[in-house]
Amino acid sequence: MENFVYSIPTEIYFGKGQIKNLVNIIKKYGSRVLIVYGGGSIKKIGVYDTIATMFNENNIPYTELSGVEPNPKLTSVKKGVELCRQFNADIVLSVGGGSTIDCGKVIAAGVAYDGDPWDLVINPKKIKEVLPVVSILTLAATGSEMDMMAVISNMDTNDKIGVGNINMRPVASILDPEYTYTVSKYQTAAGTADIMSHIIEAYFSNSKGYMQDRMAEGLLKTCIEFGVKAIEKPDDYEARANLMWTSSWAINGFLALGKPGAWSCHAIEHELSAYYDITHGVGLAMVTPHWMKRVLNDEHLDKFVEFGTNVWGIDSSLDKYEIANKAIEKTREYFISLGIPTTLREVGINEEKFDIMATKSSAKLSNAYCPLSKEDVLNIYKAAL
Amino acid sequence: MENFVYSIPTEIYFGKGQIKNLVNIIKKYGSRVLIVYGGGSIKKIGVYDTIATMFNENNIPYTELSGVEPNPKLTSVKKGVELCRQFNADIVLSVGGGSTIDCGKVIAAGVAYDGDPWDLVINPKKIKEVLPVVSILTLAATGSEMDMMAVISNMDTNDKIGVGNINMRPVASILDPEYTYTVSKYQTAAGTADIMSHIIEAYFSNSKGYMQDRMAEGLLKTCIEFGVKAIEKPDDYEARANLMWTSSWAINGFLALGKPGAWSCHAIEHELSAYYDITHGVGLAMVTPHWMKRVLNDEHLDKFVEFGTNVWGIDSSLDKYEIANKAIEKTREYFISLGIPTTLREVGINEEKFDIMATKSSAKLSNAYCPLSKEDVLNIYKAAL
């Protein structure tokens, strides 16, 4: 286990009706609010009205940025920064899924920066002051509600880049599983695949962390138990609650503390959603099993055996490669059982941009669990076709 | 999963040499330090000198309270409070194991209270201001380095009572596994039993928390993997590191969030160490298997099956009661393998005080996982004899 510093001060208000704490949370950290949200689903489920009523009754001034897209765009960030400045907002409230929260984080970082917010994304060292960010989560997937990262897409340059800063970690997040009852089967499946991928990225690392890996296996088992259940019965509270709390712990930093390592599948997938704007979790489900097949070798065999026996319950007396291959197959089958597309072809992707995507992603994979060349990534894309 | 609020802001500086951050930590939260420690082991391992040198070089004024006992006494708390007041200390630095940290916490709470600190222990609502507490951990066991609890013994009344307050949670803790290399085999074993008991108390609860339980199983497996290893090879860094980080997560509140429940074995054991001053973890190892045998019934059978298959790897195709009983037996055998006494007789306890101890502890067990009567507790003590 390597040295680390743990600091995850985000307060989580978890459960039914926890929005009752919103006014106190806002008053604790600010006074004038920019509300950031997406396509309007928060109006359908009533959260928007609840917030507006609470703010009006408590004389909390607010303005709003709506229409934040999945894979949030730099253009939305710029609009939000402008709105904050005009309104003199001192706190950002993101209401939605990971895209909305990510967008709110970079808005919060951009207000005090005198320049194009894209500068902060490509060079996080330029981030100095960050407005406090509060989130109300309506989709269990990215873990943005408890982590310090944001991913922003610049469609001018076809770049999709992750940026992290400790002050972008939300100061508080409200996690009410009932808000996810109306999440579609497709988005529930994609979210589950996203959560599982975060755990897998931390799990398959070259540094040792026995405790962290046992925790990771527990989180994976939770996804496996409840992903399909939430799809089959969207108002299954236990399923929604377990997925929601797991989404936060998959990526709040805990699993990777003491066992750092560069991520693999995210680098490979990011190019897909940067070029084709596909759903991030769906792209991960397509890529992950083929990445696993590529990196399975004698050096990594024991890790796959752990994964197979502890997560998938595969008989530990079998041959090691048999366990490993069964584990990869079970992972693939689970993604299929979620009902999302599992081949690139299904979402309209062909070989056209494989070369440039493989060039870009392999550049981030030289320090990965298993370092991958451009050729390796090309082959993974081809296998996923 | 029930509603909860998560807030664990303690910063953890984990790993070799992390004491280098001490001066910055102290300066962040205070200026005049009361150092609290026990019998002097911190002098043997060199931590005391390191701290004194760092404080002297950085002109940080400090005074000290030494000689804090295992099962820390109210008399030590009173001395510490007096020292803080005389010295005008504004921060408490506990260096040691759980007893030292617990003592430091109640000292920190007692300084601003105009009365006997015991009032705060029996009525935590009286706790208002608490000085910031920093800890340097030298024994993996109680988890006090990251939780809000303290247990104080009053030998005048034979009471050993736990007290909790959110402001008693350390603001920062330094966890250097190398500091635990010199912990004796006996204390390493008792610490491992203590950690396992904390996890078991949260695990066996009547409220549902699938994710939390899978995490608990991961932590139990970590203890099982590394407890004996640390005893056999005291300078096994991975073993010490895993036990140390697990000690914090066993009881920092995480496992019980969303699935609250009154603890059982701790209530039964606390009377043993209150009356006989035995090592807390040893008492827990004596009590736990007998408590399990008592509470195993049709209602709790499935939980024991989970425990048996997921923690101990028992074949899930066996009869449920067979799995449950094997799991209890494996738990008992593991405690025996740690090499600590596992019967009350071995530590000089006889039936003399069973009656009063059973009366006291059963009073705390009416809302437990399995509510226990005085007669039940008496039988557990007798079985553990």
mmCIF file of C-alpha atoms in Angstrom, chain B residues 131-369:
data_model
loop_
_atom_site.group_PDB
_atom_site.id
_atom_site.type_symbol
_atom_site.label_atom_id
_atom_site.label_comp_id
_atom_site.label_asym_id
_atom_site.label_seq_id
_atom_site.Cartn_x
_atom_site.Cartn_y
_atom_site.Cartn_z
ATOM 1 C CA LEU B 131 -10.749 21.765 21.195
ATOM 2 C CA PRO B 132 -9.498 20.305 17.898
ATOM 3 C CA VAL B 133 -8.060 16.817 18.380
ATOM 4 C CA VAL B 134 -5.195 15.477 16.257
ATOM 5 C CA SER B 135 -4.003 11.910 16.637
ATOM 6 C CA ILE B 136 -0.886 9.962 15.781
ATOM 7 C CA LEU B 137 -1.855 6.310 15.842
ATOM 8 C CA THR B 138 0.499 3.647 17.167
ATOM 9 C CA LEU B 139 -1.937 0.741 17.565
ATOM 10 C CA ALA B 140 -4.568 -0.462 15.104
ATOM 11 C CA ALA B 141 -7.639 -1.375 17.073
ATOM 12 C CA THR B 142 -10.312 0.998 18.299
ATOM 13 C CA GLY B 143 -10.708 3.253 15.258
ATOM 14 C CA SER B 144 -10.717 6.260 17.552
ATOM 15 C CA GLU B 145 -8.444 8.028 15.040
ATOM 16 C CA MET B 146 -11.399 8.589 12.721
ATOM 17 C CA ASP B 147 -14.533 8.325 14.829
ATOM 18 C CA MET B 148 -16.407 10.570 17.217
ATOM 19 C CA MET B 149 -16.506 8.219 20.186
ATOM 20 C CA ALA B 150 -14.527 7.858 23.383
ATOM 21 C CA VAL B 151 -14.847 5.300 26.151
ATOM 22 C CA ILE B 152 -13.923 6.398 29.654
ATOM 23 C CA SER B 153 -13.786 4.291 32.808
ATOM 24 C CA ASN B 154 -14.748 5.546 36.215
ATOM 25 C CA MET B 155 -13.209 3.147 38.693
ATOM 26 C CA ASP B 156 -15.111 4.695 41.608
ATOM 27 C CA THR B 157 -18.394 3.503 40.151
ATOM 28 C CA ASN B 158 -17.131 0.574 38.025
ATOM 29 C CA ASP B 159 -18.622 2.301 34.999
ATOM 30 C CA LYS B 160 -17.139 2.188 31.528
ATOM 31 C CA ILE B 161 -19.165 4.424 29.290
ATOM 32 C CA GLY B 162 -18.954 5.474 25.654
ATOM 33 C CA VAL B 163 -19.546 9.099 24.769
ATOM 34 C CA GLY B 164 -19.885 10.577 21.302
ATOM 35 C CA ASN B 165 -19.867 14.067 19.843
ATOM 36 C CA ILE B 166 -19.235 15.108 16.261
ATOM 37 C CA ASN B 167 -16.660 17.656 17.356
ATOM 38 C CA MET B 168 -14.638 14.992 19.129
ATOM 39 C CA ARG B 169 -13.835 13.356 15.782
ATOM 40 C CA PRO B 170 -10.142 14.090 15.156
ATOM 41 C CA VAL B 171 -9.613 16.863 12.616
ATOM 42 C CA ALA B 172 -6.576 14.969 11.341
ATOM 43 C CA SER B 173 -4.790 11.717 12.090
ATOM 44 C CA ILE B 174 -1.392 10.430 11.100
ATOM 45 C CA LEU B 175 -1.394 6.692 10.398
ATOM 46 C CA ASP B 176 2.100 5.342 9.884
ATOM 47 C CA PRO B 177 1.992 1.522 9.843
ATOM 48 C CA GLU B 178 5.679 1.379 10.820
ATOM 49 C CA TYR B 179 4.761 2.765 14.247
ATOM 50 C CA THR B 180 2.938 -0.491 14.899
ATOM 51 C CA TYR B 181 5.925 -2.783 14.201
ATOM 52 C CA THR B 182 6.731 -2.905 17.914
ATOM 53 C CA VAL B 183 3.188 -3.659 19.047
ATOM 54 C CA SER B 184 3.343 -6.968 20.919
ATOM 55 C CA LYS B 185 1.819 -10.140 19.552
ATOM 56 C CA TYR B 186 -0.766 -9.957 22.327
ATOM 57 C CA GLN B 187 -1.820 -6.390 21.547
ATOM 58 C CA THR B 188 -1.796 -7.047 17.801
ATOM 59 C CA ALA B 189 -4.128 -9.975 18.358
ATOM 60 C CA ALA B 190 -6.376 -8.038 20.709
ATOM 61 C CA GLY B 191 -6.473 -5.151 18.243
ATOM 62 C CA THR B 192 -7.439 -7.456 15.383
ATOM 63 C CA ALA B 193 -10.233 -8.946 17.489
ATOM 64 C CA ASP B 194 -11.406 -5.442 18.359
ATOM 65 C CA ILE B 195 -11.519 -4.370 14.704
ATOM 66 C CA MET B 196 -13.373 -7.549 13.729
ATOM 67 C CA SER B 197 -15.871 -7.000 16.501
ATOM 68 C CA HIS B 198 -16.625 -3.440 15.328
ATOM 69 C CA ILE B 199 -17.377 -4.759 11.863
ATOM 70 C CA ILE B 200 -19.469 -7.631 13.199
ATOM 71 C CA GLU B 201 -21.525 -5.265 15.376
ATOM 72 C CA ALA B 202 -22.454 -3.167 12.339
ATOM 73 C CA TYR B 203 -22.947 -6.213 10.120
ATOM 74 C CA PHE B 204 -25.434 -8.025 12.331
ATOM 75 C CA SER B 205 -28.179 -5.421 12.295
ATOM 76 C CA ASN B 206 -31.875 -5.697 11.567
ATOM 77 C CA SER B 207 -31.900 -2.898 9.011
ATOM 78 C CA LYS B 208 -30.998 -3.554 5.388
ATOM 79 C CA GLY B 209 -27.813 -2.283 3.797
ATOM 80 C CA TYR B 210 -26.574 -4.544 1.039
ATOM 81 C CA MET B 211 -23.700 -2.324 -0.044
ATOM 82 C CA GLN B 212 -22.616 -1.675 3.533
ATOM 83 C CA ASP B 213 -22.625 -5.411 4.277
ATOM 84 C CA ARG B 214 -20.493 -6.239 1.258
ATOM 85 C CA MET B 215 -18.037 -3.569 2.422
ATOM 86 C CA ALA B 216 -18.104 -5.036 5.932
ATOM 87 C CA GLU B 217 -17.286 -8.470 4.533
ATOM 88 C CA GLY B 218 -14.328 -6.975 2.665
ATOM 89 C CA LEU B 219 -13.021 -5.459 5.881
ATOM 90 C CA LEU B 220 -13.488 -8.736 7.788
ATOM 91 C CA LYS B 221 -11.594 -10.626 5.101
ATOM 92 C CA THR B 222 -8.785 -8.101 5.434
ATOM 93 C CA CYS B 223 -8.536 -8.719 9.183
ATOM 94 C CA ILE B 224 -8.570 -12.472 8.659
ATOM 95 C CA GLU B 225 -5.866 -12.209 6.003
ATOM 96 C CA PHE B 226 -3.508 -9.981 7.947
ATOM 97 C CA GLY B 227 -4.133 -10.489 11.687
ATOM 98 C CA VAL B 228 -2.094 -13.673 11.977
ATOM 99 C CA LYS B 229 0.470 -12.372 9.454
ATOM 100 C CA ALA B 230 1.179 -9.291 11.562
ATOM 101 C CA ILE B 231 1.617 -11.489 14.628
ATOM 102 C CA GLU B 232 4.003 -13.829 12.834
ATOM 103 C CA LYS B 233 6.016 -11.056 11.181
ATOM 104 C CA PRO B 234 5.637 -7.819 13.143
ATOM 105 C CA ASP B 235 7.366 -5.701 10.474
ATOM 106 C CA ASP B 236 5.196 -6.931 7.600
ATOM 107 C CA TYR B 237 4.307 -3.524 6.174
ATOM 108 C CA GLU B 238 1.352 -4.687 4.075
ATOM 109 C CA ALA B 239 -0.134 -6.523 7.052
ATOM 110 C CA ARG B 240 0.291 -3.549 9.375
ATOM 111 C CA ALA B 241 -0.980 -1.104 6.751
ATOM 112 C CA ASN B 242 -4.078 -3.128 5.959
ATOM 113 C CA LEU B 243 -4.941 -3.631 9.615
ATOM 114 C CA MET B 244 -4.421 0.046 10.328
ATOM 115 C CA TRP B 245 -6.600 1.381 7.513
ATOM 116 C CA THR B 246 -9.208 -1.279 8.293
ATOM 117 C CA SER B 247 -9.304 -0.240 11.940
ATOM 118 C CA SER B 248 -10.416 3.226 10.861
ATOM 119 C CA TRP B 249 -13.116 2.037 8.458
ATOM 120 C CA ALA B 250 -14.486 -0.568 10.814
ATOM 121 C CA ILE B 251 -15.914 2.104 13.045
ATOM 122 C CA ASN B 252 -15.738 5.577 11.522
ATOM 123 C CA GLY B 253 -19.476 5.339 11.040
ATOM 124 C CA PHE B 254 -19.532 4.371 7.374
ATOM 125 C CA LEU B 255 -20.594 0.744 7.817
ATOM 126 C CA ALA B 256 -23.552 1.646 10.015
ATOM 127 C CA LEU B 257 -24.875 4.566 7.955
ATOM 128 C CA GLY B 258 -28.234 3.569 6.541
ATOM 129 C CA LYS B 259 -28.388 0.477 8.713
ATOM 130 C CA PRO B 260 -28.365 1.564 12.328
ATOM 131 C CA GLY B 261 -28.670 -0.812 15.256
ATOM 132 C CA ALA B 262 -27.617 -1.191 18.859
ATOM 133 C CA TRP B 263 -24.387 -3.081 19.466
ATOM 134 C CA SER B 264 -24.398 -6.334 21.391
ATOM 135 C CA CYS B 265 -20.976 -7.830 22.127
ATOM 136 C CA HIS B 266 -19.543 -4.490 23.180
ATOM 137 C CA ALA B 267 -22.242 -4.062 25.807
ATOM 138 C CA ILE B 268 -21.526 -7.552 27.120
ATOM 139 C CA GLU B 269 -17.776 -7.060 27.089
ATOM 140 C CA HIS B 270 -17.691 -3.560 28.528
ATOM 141 C CA GLU B 271 -18.735 -4.926 31.913
ATOM 142 C CA LEU B 272 -15.828 -7.369 31.855
ATOM 143 C CA SER B 273 -13.236 -4.674 31.350
ATOM 144 C CA ALA B 274 -15.038 -2.283 33.676
ATOM 145 C CA TYR B 275 -14.937 -4.796 36.529
ATOM 146 C CA TYR B 276 -11.725 -6.654 35.731
ATOM 147 C CA ASP B 277 -9.746 -4.176 33.616
ATOM 148 C CA ILE B 278 -9.039 -6.846 30.973
ATOM 149 C CA THR B 279 -7.952 -5.940 27.451
ATOM 150 C CA HIS B 280 -11.052 -4.891 25.535
ATOM 151 C CA GLY B 281 -10.262 -6.822 22.336
ATOM 152 C CA VAL B 282 -9.524 -9.984 24.309
ATOM 153 C CA GLY B 283 -12.855 -9.697 26.070
ATOM 154 C CA LEU B 284 -14.578 -9.317 22.709
ATOM 155 C CA ALA B 285 -12.891 -12.415 21.320
ATOM 156 C CA MET B 286 -14.160 -14.343 24.360
ATOM 157 C CA VAL B 287 -17.719 -13.114 24.097
ATOM 158 C CA THR B 288 -18.410 -12.960 20.339
ATOM 159 C CA PRO B 289 -18.660 -16.662 19.361
ATOM 160 C CA HIS B 290 -20.914 -17.375 22.328
ATOM 161 C CA TRP B 291 -23.079 -14.388 21.478
ATOM 162 C CA MET B 292 -23.343 -15.725 17.923
ATOM 163 C CA LYS B 293 -24.440 -19.141 19.146
ATOM 164 C CA ARG B 294 -27.097 -17.508 21.319
ATOM 165 C CA VAL B 295 -28.577 -15.300 18.584
ATOM 166 C CA LEU B 296 -28.524 -17.866 15.775
ATOM 167 C CA ASN B 297 -32.145 -18.784 15.132
ATOM 168 C CA ASP B 298 -34.551 -19.046 12.195
ATOM 169 C CA GLU B 299 -34.973 -15.265 12.096
ATOM 170 C CA HIS B 300 -31.241 -14.574 11.838
ATOM 171 C CA LEU B 301 -30.225 -17.660 9.903
ATOM 172 C CA ASP B 302 -29.884 -15.986 6.496
ATOM 173 C CA LYS B 303 -27.539 -13.365 7.908
ATOM 174 C CA PHE B 304 -25.281 -16.075 9.299
ATOM 175 C CA VAL B 305 -25.357 -17.831 5.937
ATOM 176 C CA GLU B 306 -24.185 -14.591 4.248
ATOM 177 C CA PHE B 307 -21.480 -14.296 6.899
ATOM 178 C CA GLY B 308 -20.381 -17.901 6.395
ATOM 179 C CA THR B 309 -20.286 -17.928 2.615
ATOM 180 C CA ASN B 310 -19.026 -14.405 1.929
ATOM 181 C CA VAL B 311 -16.527 -14.013 4.765
ATOM 182 C CA TRP B 312 -15.369 -17.543 5.463
ATOM 183 C CA GLY B 313 -15.892 -19.008 1.990
ATOM 184 C CA ILE B 314 -18.072 -21.844 3.242
ATOM 185 C CA ASP B 315 -19.739 -23.874 0.484
ATOM 186 C CA SER B 316 -23.121 -22.266 -0.169
ATOM 187 C CA SER B 317 -24.698 -25.561 -1.185
ATOM 188 C CA LEU B 318 -24.570 -26.886 2.389
ATOM 189 C CA ASP B 319 -27.529 -26.840 4.767
ATOM 190 C CA LYS B 320 -28.088 -23.329 6.122
ATOM 191 C CA TYR B 321 -27.637 -24.235 9.779
ATOM 192 C CA GLU B 322 -24.522 -26.168 8.896
ATOM 193 C CA ILE B 323 -23.111 -23.049 7.190
ATOM 194 C CA ALA B 324 -24.073 -20.871 10.147
ATOM 195 C CA ASN B 325 -22.535 -23.179 12.734
ATOM 196 C CA LYS B 326 -19.391 -23.627 10.671
ATOM 197 C CA ALA B 327 -19.100 -19.838 10.411
ATOM 198 C CA ILE B 328 -19.321 -19.447 14.180
ATOM 199 C CA GLU B 329 -16.769 -22.205 14.650
ATOM 200 C CA LYS B 330 -14.413 -20.577 12.147
ATOM 201 C CA THR B 331 -14.759 -17.262 13.965
ATOM 202 C CA ARG B 332 -13.882 -18.943 17.256
ATOM 203 C CA GLU B 333 -10.970 -20.813 15.688
ATOM 204 C CA TYR B 334 -9.623 -17.616 14.190
ATOM 205 C CA PHE B 335 -9.593 -15.907 17.577
ATOM 206 C CA ILE B 336 -7.784 -18.960 18.991
ATOM 207 C CA SER B 337 -5.248 -18.786 16.144
ATOM 208 C CA LEU B 338 -4.464 -15.218 17.172
ATOM 209 C CA GLY B 339 -3.010 -16.687 20.363
ATOM 210 C CA ILE B 340 -4.979 -14.674 22.904
ATOM 211 C CA PRO B 341 -6.888 -16.107 25.863
ATOM 212 C CA THR B 342 -10.372 -17.119 24.739
ATOM 213 C CA THR B 343 -11.957 -18.073 28.043
ATOM 214 C CA LEU B 344 -12.765 -15.861 31.018
ATOM 215 C CA ARG B 345 -11.077 -18.320 33.362
ATOM 216 C CA GLU B 346 -7.734 -17.753 31.634
ATOM 217 C CA VAL B 347 -7.782 -14.066 32.619
ATOM 218 C CA GLY B 348 -8.828 -14.764 36.185
ATOM 219 C CA ILE B 349 -12.536 -14.073 35.905
ATOM 220 C CA ASN B 350 -14.972 -16.301 37.792
ATOM 221 C CA GLU B 351 -18.737 -16.311 38.274
ATOM 222 C CA GLU B 352 -18.648 -13.902 41.218
ATOM 223 C CA LYS B 353 -19.780 -10.787 39.362
ATOM 224 C CA PHE B 354 -21.750 -12.399 36.536
ATOM 225 C CA ASP B 355 -25.035 -11.337 38.069
ATOM 226 C CA ILE B 356 -24.329 -7.607 38.351
ATOM 227 C CA MET B 357 -22.531 -7.551 34.978
ATOM 228 C CA ALA B 358 -25.444 -9.311 33.262
ATOM 229 C CA THR B 359 -27.902 -6.900 34.866
ATOM 230 C CA LYS B 360 -25.937 -3.884 33.663
ATOM 231 C CA SER B 361 -25.287 -5.057 30.120
ATOM 232 C CA SER B 362 -28.719 -6.531 29.423
ATOM 233 C CA ALA B 363 -30.170 -3.099 30.202
ATOM 234 C CA LYS B 364 -28.477 -1.913 26.987
ATOM 235 C CA LEU B 365 -29.641 -4.870 24.892
ATOM 236 C CA SER B 366 -33.390 -4.414 24.641
ATOM 237 C CA ASN B 367 -33.069 -2.879 21.140
ATOM 238 C CA ALA B 368 -30.206 -5.055 19.958
ATOM 239 C CA TYR B 369 -30.069 -7.195 16.807
#
